[in-house]
Amino acid sequence: MRGFLLNRLSQSLALLVIVSIIGFTILSLIPGGPLSQFARDPGMTQQDIERLAEQLGLNRPLWIQYFDWAWRLVQGDWGRSLRDGTYVLSVIGRHLFATFLLMGTSTVIAIAIGTWIGIRGATHRYSLFDYLATIGAMVALSIPTFWFGLVGIYVFTLKLGWVPAGNMYTIGDGSVLDYLHHLILPSVVLSLVHVAIWSRYMRTATLDAISQDFVKTARAKGVSERRILLKHVVGNALLPMITLAGVQLPSILTGALVTETVFTWPGMGRLFLDSLGYSDYPVVMGLLMFSAILVILGNLIADIVVAIVDPRIRLG
Amino acid sequence: MTALAVSAAPSRWWHSRAVLRFINHRLALLGLAMITLLTLACVLGPYLLPYDSLYIDLRARFAPPMTGHHYLGTDPLGRDLAARLLMAGRISLLVGFSAMLLSIVIGALVGVIAGYRGGWIGAVLMRTVDGFLSFPSIFLVLALAAALRPSPIMITIIIAITKWMEVARIVEAEVRSLREREFVQAGRMLGLSGTHIMFREILPNAMGPIIVAASLTVARAILLEAYISFLGYGIQPPLPSWGNMLNGAQQYLASAPWLAIIPGAAITIAVTSFNFIGDGLRDALDVRDDHI
């Protein structure tokens, strides 16, 4: 187990280095560099810009700039927002809760519904339900999240008036019930794609588990079908799903960004778009790195959990 | 083992088992039919409609579908929605298709070199693939689109930059498994150059999985273009695309819902078609089922 952990940890660290290089390269692609925002200010002369570039060390070779930037990143200095001068990490911190609330709720919904559809599709293979679930999943994967959100608002807010059209809470209310009321539509919208993905993988995993010898043994022993399904099949089928949860993180974050825009949800996705609009590159860069770290960490945790649950991996 | 190997026995390519299996796949045929119709409509349609997609008519603003000759209604500037939808389709389909071609080229190139050379070159290339996969693609695309001038060609390149990794992984795995096979060793003994072996001997054998990935990549590229154009960083007006037609539609959701519903439906139809086709191709070409 120790060897496995060390191996996996060093892999993640190496990946972090690569990710930071890609991120830094993209940042340096921006014409005019981090000073492009100031260059547009009529109060700034060419001399001012050159002096600023000198002060910030922007005329040094790129690789020296990279090491300087990376070293400060490691020390926790992610720079300051160009918009209001606050620290990038604290800006991100303020928007974390909203995004995690949205992502967490929709993941729970996706896992619950997706697992059910997947298992039922596998146990009733080639039934009408199975066909509809297969086609439904492919269509669900093809629907743009923002459009699904707009249609949702049209139907459930404008026509039926069941849920609010956006925001995380009503100003002046903010009770748990109020939060939940605002959470329903965006989290269902965000979960659609993941219900589809989750149900497809769960179906395959369940079919794999059903054809295993231990299921035949259990049948031969006279264990009831219900007990076989719950005790032998589902447990084994859920195992690969842990990895899937890690792998799906980037796409959940992508979906969250779009969903937050449609529902004016005050999370990291909205922050990213607002910062892009203001050319606030330190925050944009911070969010890019932060989301990549989140993804790498998520995959690492998923792998470790699988290794703890499944001895074949940590020993083999 | 792939379409190319199978087609050795029958005399005509349309007799091959892969083609027959694709035809038996009803959803794939449906997808093919839908995408053919959609493409034809986008190519020919604008010539048949009475209105130009850029013609502004403030007297006819917010006309609901089926008013006069505005079959799908008009937008906030009184432009004909049907004409705009079809012109937008040209852009969206073209960007999606070109982004796919470009990402396949990048992915195949990286995959072949990484798989055939192996060693530290392969390790560096494949870790770069992992690195790119660690970013949520839309964050990467938006950051790039905001930094570079978003012309349709630039958007195509940006989408390709964030969508080539899957093909690279597929090709790398395939090439690595083929590298030590007899026909490759024979090629080496005959003194063929590394480039010839990589691209003329090995790559054709990985064509099946590449074709499947290609059809699914078109679907994803169209979606991604729609996302970034919807957010205002993709195709810029007055050039219409399905995504940027939805940009701004939210504020008219109560008064003019067709502005939001119609372009989104077009995106869904196009993307569903490519996903159906990809699914059919996977069955037809016998590609291992490790994606959905």
Coordinates of C-alpha atoms in Angstrom, one line a residue:
Chain A
M1 CA 0.0 0.0 0.0
R2 CA 2.8 2.4 0.9
G3 CA 4.6 1.8 -2.5
F4 CA 1.3 2.4 -4.3
L5 CA 0.6 5.6 -2.4
L6 CA 4.1 7.0 -3.1
N7 CA 3.9 6.0 -6.7
R8 CA 0.5 7.6 -7.2
L9 CA 1.5 10.8 -5.3
S10 CA 4.6 11.3 -7.3
Q11 CA 2.6 10.9 -10.5
S12 CA 0.1 13.5 -9.4
L13 CA 2.9 15.9 -8.5
A14 CA 4.5 15.4 -11.9
L15 CA 1.1 16.0 -13.5
L16 CA 0.8 19.3 -11.5
V17 CA 4.1 20.5 -12.9
I18 CA 2.9 19.8 -16.5
V19 CA -0.4 21.4 -15.8
S20 CA 1.3 24.5 -14.5
I21 CA 3.5 24.7 -17.6
I22 CA 0.5 24.4 -19.9
G23 CA -1.3 27.1 -17.8
F24 CA 1.6 29.4 -17.8
T25 CA 2.1 29.0 -21.6
I26 CA -1.5 30.0 -22.2
L27 CA -1.2 33.0 -19.9
S28 CA 1.8 34.2 -21.8
L29 CA -0.1 33.8 -25.1
I30 CA -2.2 36.8 -24.2
P31 CA -1.1 39.7 -26.5
G32 CA 0.4 42.4 -24.3
G33 CA 0.8 40.2 -21.3
P34 CA -0.7 41.0 -17.9
L35 CA -0.3 44.7 -18.6
S36 CA -2.8 44.8 -21.5
Q37 CA -5.4 46.0 -19.1
F38 CA -3.3 49.1 -18.2
A39 CA -2.2 49.7 -21.7
R40 CA -5.7 50.7 -22.6
D41 CA -5.8 53.4 -19.9
P42 CA -5.2 56.8 -21.5
G43 CA -3.5 58.0 -18.3
M44 CA -0.7 55.5 -19.0
T45 CA 2.2 56.5 -21.2
Q46 CA 4.4 54.1 -23.1
Q47 CA 7.2 54.9 -20.6
D48 CA 4.9 53.9 -17.7
I49 CA 4.1 50.6 -19.2
E50 CA 7.8 49.9 -19.8
R51 CA 8.6 50.9 -16.3
L52 CA 5.9 48.6 -14.9
A53 CA 7.1 45.7 -17.1
E54 CA 10.6 46.3 -15.7
Q55 CA 9.2 46.3 -12.1
L56 CA 7.2 43.1 -12.6
G57 CA 10.1 41.4 -14.4
L58 CA 8.1 40.8 -17.6
N59 CA 11.2 41.4 -19.8
R60 CA 13.1 38.5 -18.3
P61 CA 13.3 35.2 -20.3
L62 CA 10.1 33.2 -20.2
W63 CA 11.5 30.3 -18.3
I64 CA 12.8 32.5 -15.5
Q65 CA 9.4 34.1 -15.3
Y66 CA 7.9 30.6 -15.1
F67 CA 10.0 29.5 -12.1
D68 CA 9.3 32.8 -10.4
W69 CA 5.6 32.4 -10.9
A70 CA 5.6 28.7 -9.9
W71 CA 7.6 29.4 -6.8
R72 CA 5.2 32.0 -5.6
L73 CA 2.3 29.8 -6.5
V74 CA 3.7 27.0 -4.2
Q75 CA 4.1 29.5 -1.4
G76 CA 0.5 30.5 -1.7
D77 CA 0.9 33.8 -3.4
W78 CA -1.4 33.6 -6.4
G79 CA -1.3 37.3 -7.1
R80 CA -4.0 39.9 -6.7
S81 CA -7.1 40.7 -8.6
L82 CA -6.7 43.5 -11.1
R83 CA -10.2 44.5 -10.5
D84 CA -10.2 45.2 -6.7
G85 CA -6.8 44.3 -5.5
T86 CA -7.9 41.4 -3.3
Y87 CA -5.9 38.2 -3.1
V88 CA -6.8 35.7 -5.8
L89 CA -7.1 32.8 -3.3
S90 CA -9.5 34.7 -1.1
V91 CA -11.6 35.7 -4.1
I92 CA -11.8 32.0 -5.1
G93 CA -12.5 31.0 -1.6
R94 CA -15.6 33.3 -1.4
H95 CA -17.1 31.5 -4.5
L96 CA -16.2 27.9 -3.5
F97 CA -19.3 27.2 -1.4
A98 CA -21.8 28.0 -4.1
T99 CA -20.1 25.9 -6.7
F100 CA -19.6 22.9 -4.3
L101 CA -23.2 23.1 -3.2
L102 CA -24.4 23.0 -6.8
M103 CA -21.9 20.3 -7.9
G104 CA -22.5 18.2 -4.8
T105 CA -26.3 18.2 -5.1
S106 CA -26.3 17.4 -8.8
T107 CA -23.7 14.6 -8.3
V108 CA -26.0 13.0 -5.6
I109 CA -29.0 13.3 -8.0
A110 CA -26.9 11.9 -10.9
I111 CA -25.6 8.9 -8.9
A112 CA -29.0 8.1 -7.4
I113 CA -30.9 8.1 -10.7
G114 CA -28.1 6.9 -12.9
T115 CA -27.3 3.9 -10.7
W116 CA -31.0 2.9 -10.7
I117 CA -31.4 3.2 -14.4
G118 CA -28.1 1.4 -15.0
I119 CA -29.0 -1.6 -12.8
R120 CA -32.5 -1.9 -14.1
G121 CA -31.2 -1.7 -17.7
A122 CA -28.7 -4.5 -17.0
T123 CA -31.2 -6.8 -15.2
H124 CA -33.9 -6.2 -17.8
R125 CA -31.5 -6.2 -20.8
Y126 CA -33.0 -5.5 -24.2
S127 CA -36.3 -4.6 -22.7
L128 CA -38.2 -1.5 -23.7
F129 CA -36.9 0.2 -20.6
D130 CA -33.3 -0.6 -21.6
Y131 CA -33.7 0.7 -25.2
L132 CA -35.4 3.9 -24.0
A133 CA -32.6 4.4 -21.5
T134 CA -30.0 3.9 -24.1
I135 CA -31.5 6.3 -26.6
G136 CA -32.4 8.7 -23.8
A137 CA -28.8 8.8 -22.6
M138 CA -27.5 9.6 -26.0
V139 CA -30.0 12.4 -26.5
A140 CA -29.3 13.7 -23.0
L141 CA -25.6 13.8 -23.8
S142 CA -26.4 15.9 -26.9
I143 CA -28.5 18.6 -25.2
P144 CA -26.5 21.8 -24.5
T145 CA -26.7 22.4 -20.7
F146 CA -27.5 26.1 -21.1
W147 CA -30.4 25.4 -23.4
F148 CA -31.8 22.7 -21.1
G149 CA -31.5 25.4 -18.4
L150 CA -33.4 28.0 -20.5
V151 CA -36.2 25.5 -21.3
G152 CA -36.3 24.6 -17.6
I153 CA -36.7 28.2 -16.6
Y154 CA -39.4 28.7 -19.4
V155 CA -41.4 25.8 -18.2
F156 CA -41.0 25.7 -14.4
T157 CA -40.6 29.4 -13.7
L158 CA -42.4 31.3 -16.4
K159 CA -45.2 28.9 -17.2
L160 CA -45.7 26.9 -13.9
G161 CA -44.2 29.3 -11.4
W162 CA -42.8 26.5 -9.2
V163 CA -39.2 27.6 -8.8
P164 CA -37.3 30.8 -8.9
A165 CA -35.4 31.7 -12.1
G166 CA -32.0 32.2 -10.6
N167 CA -29.8 33.3 -7.7
M168 CA -28.8 31.1 -4.7
Y169 CA -31.2 32.7 -2.1
T170 CA -33.8 35.4 -1.8
I171 CA -32.4 38.5 -0.2
G172 CA -33.8 38.9 3.3
D173 CA -34.7 35.2 3.5
G174 CA -31.8 32.8 3.2
S175 CA -33.3 29.9 5.2
V176 CA -32.3 26.4 4.4
L177 CA -35.7 25.9 2.7
D178 CA -35.1 29.0 0.6
Y179 CA -31.7 27.7 -0.5
L180 CA -33.2 24.3 -1.4
H181 CA -36.0 26.0 -3.4
H182 CA -33.3 27.9 -5.5
L183 CA -31.1 24.8 -5.8
I184 CA -33.7 22.4 -7.4
L185 CA -33.7 23.6 -11.0
P186 CA -30.0 24.3 -11.5
S187 CA -28.9 21.0 -9.9
V188 CA -31.4 19.0 -11.9
V189 CA -30.2 20.7 -15.1
L190 CA -26.5 20.1 -14.3
S191 CA -27.2 16.5 -13.4
L192 CA -28.8 15.5 -16.7
V193 CA -25.6 14.8 -18.6
H194 CA -24.2 12.9 -15.6
V195 CA -27.3 10.8 -15.2
A196 CA -26.7 9.7 -18.8
I197 CA -23.0 8.9 -18.3
W198 CA -23.5 7.3 -15.0
S199 CA -26.3 5.1 -16.1
R200 CA -24.4 3.9 -19.2
Y201 CA -21.3 3.0 -17.1
M202 CA -23.4 1.4 -14.4
R203 CA -25.2 -0.8 -16.9
T204 CA -21.9 -2.1 -18.3
A205 CA -20.5 -2.6 -14.8
T206 CA -23.6 -4.5 -13.7
L207 CA -23.6 -6.7 -16.8
D208 CA -19.9 -7.5 -16.0
A209 CA -20.7 -8.4 -12.4
I210 CA -23.7 -10.5 -13.3
S211 CA -21.6 -12.7 -15.6
Q212 CA -19.0 -13.4 -12.9
D213 CA -18.6 -16.9 -11.4
F214 CA -19.5 -15.8 -7.8
V215 CA -22.9 -14.9 -9.0
K216 CA -23.4 -18.3 -10.5
T217 CA -22.1 -19.8 -7.2
A218 CA -24.6 -17.7 -5.2
R219 CA -27.4 -18.9 -7.6
A220 CA -26.3 -22.5 -7.2
K221 CA -26.4 -22.1 -3.4
G222 CA -30.0 -20.9 -3.8
V223 CA -29.6 -17.3 -2.7
S224 CA -32.6 -15.2 -3.7
E225 CA -32.2 -13.1 -6.9
R226 CA -32.9 -9.9 -4.9
R227 CA -30.1 -10.8 -2.4
I228 CA -27.7 -11.6 -5.2
L229 CA -28.4 -8.3 -6.9
L230 CA -28.0 -6.2 -3.7
K231 CA -25.2 -8.1 -2.1
H232 CA -23.0 -9.5 -4.9
V233 CA -23.7 -7.5 -8.0
V234 CA -24.3 -3.9 -7.0
G235 CA -21.3 -3.8 -4.6
N236 CA -18.9 -5.0 -7.3
A237 CA -20.5 -2.9 -10.0
L238 CA -20.1 0.3 -7.9
L239 CA -16.4 -0.2 -7.5
P240 CA -15.3 1.1 -11.0
M241 CA -17.8 3.9 -10.5
I242 CA -15.5 5.5 -7.9
T243 CA -12.9 6.0 -10.6
L244 CA -15.6 7.4 -12.9
A245 CA -16.6 10.0 -10.3
G246 CA -13.0 11.2 -10.4
V247 CA -12.7 11.2 -14.1
Q248 CA -16.0 13.1 -14.5
L249 CA -14.8 16.0 -12.4
P250 CA -13.7 18.2 -15.3
S251 CA -17.0 17.8 -17.1
I252 CA -19.0 18.6 -14.0
L253 CA -16.9 21.8 -13.6
T254 CA -17.6 22.7 -17.2
G255 CA -21.3 22.1 -16.7
A256 CA -21.3 24.1 -13.5
L257 CA -19.8 27.1 -15.3
V258 CA -22.6 27.1 -17.9
T259 CA -25.3 26.4 -15.4
E260 CA -24.1 29.1 -13.1
T261 CA -24.3 31.6 -15.9
V262 CA -27.9 30.7 -16.8
F263 CA -29.1 30.7 -13.2
T264 CA -26.9 33.7 -12.0
W265 CA -25.5 31.4 -9.4
P266 CA -22.6 33.1 -7.5
G267 CA -20.0 30.4 -7.9
M268 CA -16.6 29.9 -9.5
G269 CA -18.0 29.7 -13.1
R270 CA -19.6 33.1 -12.8
L271 CA -16.4 34.4 -11.2
F272 CA -14.4 33.0 -14.2
L273 CA -16.7 34.7 -16.8
D274 CA -16.8 38.0 -14.9
S275 CA -13.0 38.0 -14.6
L276 CA -12.6 37.3 -18.3
G277 CA -14.9 40.2 -19.0
Y278 CA -12.7 42.5 -16.9
S279 CA -9.5 41.0 -18.3
D280 CA -8.7 40.2 -14.7
Y281 CA -6.0 37.6 -15.7
P282 CA -4.6 36.8 -12.3
V283 CA -8.1 35.5 -11.2
V284 CA -8.6 33.7 -14.6
M285 CA -5.2 32.1 -14.2
G286 CA -5.9 31.3 -10.5
L287 CA -9.2 29.6 -11.4
L288 CA -7.6 27.7 -14.3
M289 CA -4.9 26.3 -11.9
F290 CA -7.4 25.8 -9.1
S291 CA -9.7 23.7 -11.2
A292 CA -6.8 21.6 -12.6
I293 CA -5.6 21.0 -9.0
L294 CA -9.1 20.0 -8.0
V295 CA -9.3 17.5 -10.9
I296 CA -5.9 16.0 -10.1
L297 CA -6.8 15.8 -6.4
G298 CA -10.1 14.2 -7.2
N299 CA -8.5 11.5 -9.4
L300 CA -5.9 10.9 -6.7
I301 CA -8.6 10.4 -4.0
A302 CA -10.7 8.2 -6.3
D303 CA -7.6 6.0 -7.0
I304 CA -6.7 5.7 -3.3
V305 CA -10.3 4.9 -2.3
V306 CA -10.4 2.2 -5.0
A307 CA -7.1 0.8 -3.7
I308 CA -8.5 0.7 -0.1
V309 CA -11.6 -1.1 -1.2
D310 CA -10.1 -3.4 -3.8
P311 CA -6.9 -5.2 -2.6
R312 CA -6.1 -6.5 -6.1
I313 CA -5.0 -3.0 -7.1
R314 CA -2.7 -2.0 -4.2
L315 CA -1.1 -5.5 -4.2
G316 CA -0.9 -6.1 -7.9
Chain B
M1 CA -9.9 -6.9 -37.3
T2 CA -10.9 -3.5 -38.8
A3 CA -12.9 -2.4 -41.7
L4 CA -9.9 -2.5 -43.9
A5 CA -9.0 -6.0 -43.0
V6 CA -12.6 -7.2 -43.4
S7 CA -13.0 -5.7 -46.8
A8 CA -10.5 -8.1 -48.3
A9 CA -13.1 -10.9 -48.8
P10 CA -16.1 -9.3 -50.5
S11 CA -15.6 -7.8 -53.9
R12 CA -17.4 -4.4 -53.4
W13 CA -16.9 -2.2 -50.4
W14 CA -20.6 -1.8 -49.7
H15 CA -20.8 -5.6 -49.3
S16 CA -18.4 -5.5 -46.4
R17 CA -19.7 -6.6 -43.0
A18 CA -19.0 -3.2 -41.5
V19 CA -21.3 -1.4 -43.9
L20 CA -24.0 -4.0 -43.5
R21 CA -23.9 -3.7 -39.8
F22 CA -24.0 0.1 -40.0
I23 CA -27.1 -0.2 -42.2
N24 CA -28.7 -2.6 -39.7
H25 CA -28.2 0.0 -37.0
R26 CA -31.4 2.0 -37.2
L27 CA -30.3 4.8 -34.9
A28 CA -27.1 5.3 -36.9
L29 CA -29.1 5.5 -40.2
L30 CA -31.6 7.9 -38.5
G31 CA -28.6 10.1 -37.5
L32 CA -27.1 9.9 -41.0
A33 CA -30.4 10.9 -42.5
M34 CA -31.0 13.8 -40.1
I35 CA -27.5 15.2 -40.5
T36 CA -27.7 14.9 -44.3
L37 CA -31.0 16.8 -44.3
L38 CA -29.7 19.4 -41.9
T39 CA -26.5 20.0 -44.0
L40 CA -28.6 20.2 -47.2
A41 CA -30.9 22.7 -45.6
C42 CA -28.0 24.8 -44.4
V43 CA -26.3 24.7 -47.8
L44 CA -29.4 25.3 -50.0
G45 CA -32.0 26.7 -47.7
P46 CA -30.7 30.3 -47.5
Y47 CA -31.2 30.6 -51.3
L48 CA -34.8 29.4 -51.1
L49 CA -36.0 31.7 -48.2
P50 CA -37.4 35.1 -49.1
Y51 CA -35.3 36.9 -46.5
D52 CA -31.6 37.5 -46.1
S53 CA -30.1 36.5 -42.7
L54 CA -28.7 40.0 -42.1
Y55 CA -31.7 42.0 -43.3
I56 CA -32.9 44.2 -40.4
D57 CA -36.6 45.2 -40.3
L58 CA -37.6 47.0 -37.2
R59 CA -41.3 46.9 -38.1
A60 CA -41.2 43.1 -37.9
R61 CA -39.4 42.7 -34.6
F62 CA -40.4 39.7 -32.3
A63 CA -42.8 38.2 -34.8
P64 CA -43.8 34.7 -33.6
P65 CA -43.2 31.7 -35.8
M66 CA -45.5 31.4 -38.9
T67 CA -46.2 35.1 -39.3
G68 CA -46.3 35.7 -43.0
H69 CA -43.1 34.4 -44.7
H70 CA -41.2 34.4 -41.4
Y71 CA -41.6 30.7 -40.9
L72 CA -39.7 30.6 -37.6
G73 CA -40.4 34.2 -36.6
T74 CA -38.0 37.1 -36.2
D75 CA -35.4 38.2 -33.7
P76 CA -35.1 41.5 -31.7
L77 CA -33.9 43.3 -34.8
G78 CA -36.6 41.9 -37.0
R79 CA -34.2 39.6 -38.9
D80 CA -35.7 36.3 -40.2
L81 CA -35.0 33.5 -37.7
A82 CA -35.2 30.7 -40.3
A83 CA -32.6 32.4 -42.6
R84 CA -30.3 33.1 -39.6
L85 CA -30.7 29.5 -38.3
L86 CA -29.6 28.0 -41.6
M87 CA -26.7 30.5 -42.0
A88 CA -25.7 29.8 -38.4
G89 CA -25.8 26.1 -39.2
R90 CA -23.2 26.5 -42.0
I91 CA -20.9 28.1 -39.5
S92 CA -21.5 25.7 -36.6
L93 CA -21.3 22.6 -38.7
L94 CA -18.2 23.8 -40.5
V95 CA -16.4 24.8 -37.3
G96 CA -17.4 21.5 -35.7
F97 CA -16.2 19.5 -38.7
S98 CA -13.0 21.4 -39.2
A99 CA -12.2 21.3 -35.5
M100 CA -12.7 17.5 -35.6
L101 CA -10.3 17.1 -38.6
L102 CA -7.6 19.2 -37.0
S103 CA -7.9 17.5 -33.6
I104 CA -7.7 14.1 -35.3
V105 CA -4.5 15.1 -37.1
I106 CA -2.9 16.4 -33.9
G107 CA -4.1 13.4 -31.9
A108 CA -3.0 10.9 -34.5
L109 CA 0.4 12.5 -34.8
V110 CA 1.0 12.7 -31.1
G111 CA -0.4 9.2 -30.6
V112 CA 1.6 7.5 -33.3
I113 CA 4.9 9.1 -32.3
A114 CA 4.3 8.4 -28.6
G115 CA 3.3 4.8 -29.2
Y116 CA 6.0 4.0 -31.8
R117 CA 9.0 5.8 -30.2
G118 CA 8.0 5.1 -26.6
G119 CA 10.8 5.8 -24.1
W120 CA 11.0 9.4 -22.7
I121 CA 9.5 11.0 -25.9
G122 CA 6.4 8.8 -25.4
A123 CA 6.3 9.5 -21.7
V124 CA 6.5 13.3 -22.1
L125 CA 3.9 13.3 -24.9
M126 CA 1.4 11.1 -22.9
R127 CA 1.9 13.1 -19.7
T128 CA 1.1 16.2 -21.7
V129 CA -2.1 14.5 -22.8
D130 CA -2.9 13.9 -19.1
G131 CA -2.1 17.5 -18.3
F132 CA -4.5 18.8 -21.0
L133 CA -7.2 16.4 -19.7
S134 CA -6.9 17.9 -16.2
F135 CA -8.3 21.2 -17.3
P136 CA -12.1 21.5 -17.6
S137 CA -12.1 22.1 -21.4
I138 CA -14.4 25.1 -21.3
F139 CA -12.1 27.0 -18.9
L140 CA -9.2 26.4 -21.3
V141 CA -11.2 27.3 -24.4
L142 CA -12.6 30.5 -22.8
A143 CA -9.2 31.7 -21.6
L144 CA -7.8 31.1 -25.1
A145 CA -10.7 32.7 -26.9
A146 CA -10.6 35.8 -24.7
A147 CA -6.8 36.1 -25.2
L148 CA -6.8 35.5 -29.0
R149 CA -9.0 37.3 -31.5
P150 CA -12.1 35.0 -32.0
S151 CA -12.4 34.6 -35.7
P152 CA -14.1 31.3 -36.9
I153 CA -10.7 29.9 -37.9
M154 CA -9.2 30.8 -34.5
I155 CA -12.2 29.2 -32.7
T156 CA -11.7 26.0 -34.7
I157 CA -8.1 25.9 -33.7
I158 CA -8.9 26.6 -30.1
I159 CA -11.5 23.8 -30.0
A160 CA -9.1 21.4 -31.7
I161 CA -6.4 22.3 -29.1
T162 CA -8.7 21.1 -26.3
K163 CA -10.2 18.0 -28.0
W164 CA -7.2 16.1 -29.5
M165 CA -6.3 14.1 -26.4
E166 CA -8.8 11.3 -26.7
V167 CA -7.6 10.4 -30.2
A168 CA -4.0 10.6 -29.0
R169 CA -4.8 8.1 -26.3
I170 CA -6.6 5.7 -28.6
V171 CA -3.9 5.8 -31.3
E172 CA -1.1 5.5 -28.8
A173 CA -2.6 2.3 -27.2
E174 CA -3.3 0.8 -30.7
V175 CA 0.2 1.6 -32.0
R176 CA 1.9 0.3 -28.8
S177 CA 0.1 -3.0 -29.3
L178 CA 1.0 -3.2 -33.0
R179 CA 4.6 -2.1 -32.7
E180 CA 6.1 -5.6 -32.2
R181 CA 3.8 -7.4 -34.7
E182 CA 5.3 -9.4 -37.5
F183 CA 4.3 -7.0 -40.3
V184 CA 6.1 -4.1 -38.6
Q185 CA 9.2 -6.2 -37.9
A186 CA 9.1 -7.2 -41.6
G187 CA 8.9 -3.5 -42.5
R188 CA 11.9 -2.7 -40.3
M189 CA 13.9 -5.6 -41.8
L190 CA 13.2 -4.3 -45.3
G191 CA 14.8 -1.1 -44.2
L192 CA 11.6 1.1 -44.3
S193 CA 12.0 4.5 -42.6
G194 CA 10.4 5.0 -39.2
T195 CA 8.0 7.6 -40.7
H196 CA 6.9 5.1 -43.3
I197 CA 6.3 2.4 -40.8
M198 CA 4.4 4.7 -38.4
F199 CA 2.1 6.4 -40.9
R200 CA 1.8 3.9 -43.8
E201 CA 2.0 0.5 -42.0
I202 CA 0.7 1.0 -38.5
L203 CA -1.7 4.0 -38.6
P204 CA -4.1 2.4 -41.2
N205 CA -4.7 -0.4 -38.7
A206 CA -5.9 2.1 -36.1
M207 CA -8.4 3.6 -38.5
G208 CA -11.5 1.9 -36.9
P209 CA -11.2 3.5 -33.5
I210 CA -10.1 6.8 -35.1
I211 CA -13.3 7.0 -37.3
V212 CA -15.5 6.3 -34.2
A213 CA -13.7 9.0 -32.2
A214 CA -14.0 11.4 -35.1
S215 CA -17.8 11.2 -35.3
L216 CA -18.1 11.7 -31.5
T217 CA -15.5 14.5 -31.6
V218 CA -17.7 16.4 -34.2
A219 CA -20.6 16.1 -31.7
R220 CA -18.5 17.5 -28.9
A221 CA -16.9 20.2 -31.0
I222 CA -20.3 21.5 -32.1
L223 CA -21.4 21.5 -28.4
L224 CA -18.3 23.3 -27.3
E225 CA -18.6 26.0 -30.0
A226 CA -22.2 26.5 -28.9
Y227 CA -21.1 26.9 -25.3
I228 CA -18.5 29.5 -25.9
S229 CA -20.6 31.4 -28.5
F230 CA -23.5 31.4 -26.0
L231 CA -21.2 32.9 -23.4
G232 CA -20.1 35.6 -25.9
Y233 CA -16.5 34.4 -26.6
G234 CA -17.0 32.4 -29.7
I235 CA -18.3 33.3 -33.1
Q236 CA -18.9 37.1 -33.1
P237 CA -22.0 38.8 -34.5
P238 CA -23.2 39.8 -37.1
L239 CA -21.9 36.3 -38.1
P240 CA -24.6 34.0 -36.8
S241 CA -23.9 30.6 -35.1
W242 CA -26.3 28.4 -33.2
G243 CA -24.6 29.3 -30.0
N244 CA -24.5 33.0 -30.3
M245 CA -28.1 33.1 -31.5
L246 CA -28.9 31.9 -27.9
N247 CA -26.7 34.6 -26.4
G248 CA -29.2 37.2 -25.3
A249 CA -32.2 35.0 -25.9
Q250 CA -32.6 34.6 -22.1
Q251 CA -33.8 38.1 -21.6
Y252 CA -36.6 37.6 -24.0
L253 CA -37.6 34.2 -22.6
A254 CA -41.0 35.4 -21.4
S255 CA -42.0 37.4 -24.4
A256 CA -40.2 35.6 -27.3
P257 CA -39.4 32.0 -26.2
W258 CA -38.9 30.8 -29.8
L259 CA -35.6 32.8 -29.9
A260 CA -34.2 30.4 -27.2
I261 CA -36.0 27.2 -28.1
I262 CA -35.4 26.9 -31.9
P263 CA -31.6 27.3 -32.1
G264 CA -31.1 25.0 -29.1
A265 CA -33.3 22.4 -30.8
A266 CA -31.1 22.6 -33.9
I267 CA -27.9 22.1 -31.8
T268 CA -29.5 19.1 -30.1
I269 CA -30.6 17.5 -33.4
A270 CA -27.1 17.9 -35.0
V271 CA -25.3 16.6 -31.9
T272 CA -27.7 13.7 -31.4
S273 CA -27.2 12.7 -35.0
F274 CA -23.4 12.6 -34.7
N275 CA -23.7 10.6 -31.4
F276 CA -26.1 8.1 -33.1
I277 CA -23.7 7.8 -36.1
G278 CA -20.7 7.3 -33.7
D279 CA -22.6 4.6 -31.8
G280 CA -23.4 2.8 -35.1
L281 CA -19.9 3.0 -36.3
R282 CA -18.6 1.6 -33.1
D283 CA -20.8 -1.5 -33.5
A284 CA -20.0 -1.7 -37.2
L285 CA -16.2 -1.4 -36.8
D286 CA -16.1 -3.6 -33.7
V287 CA -14.4 -1.0 -31.6
R288 CA -14.0 -1.9 -27.9
D289 CA -16.8 -0.4 -25.9
D290 CA -15.0 1.7 -23.3
H291 CA -16.8 5.0 -23.8
I292 CA -20.5 5.6 -23.9

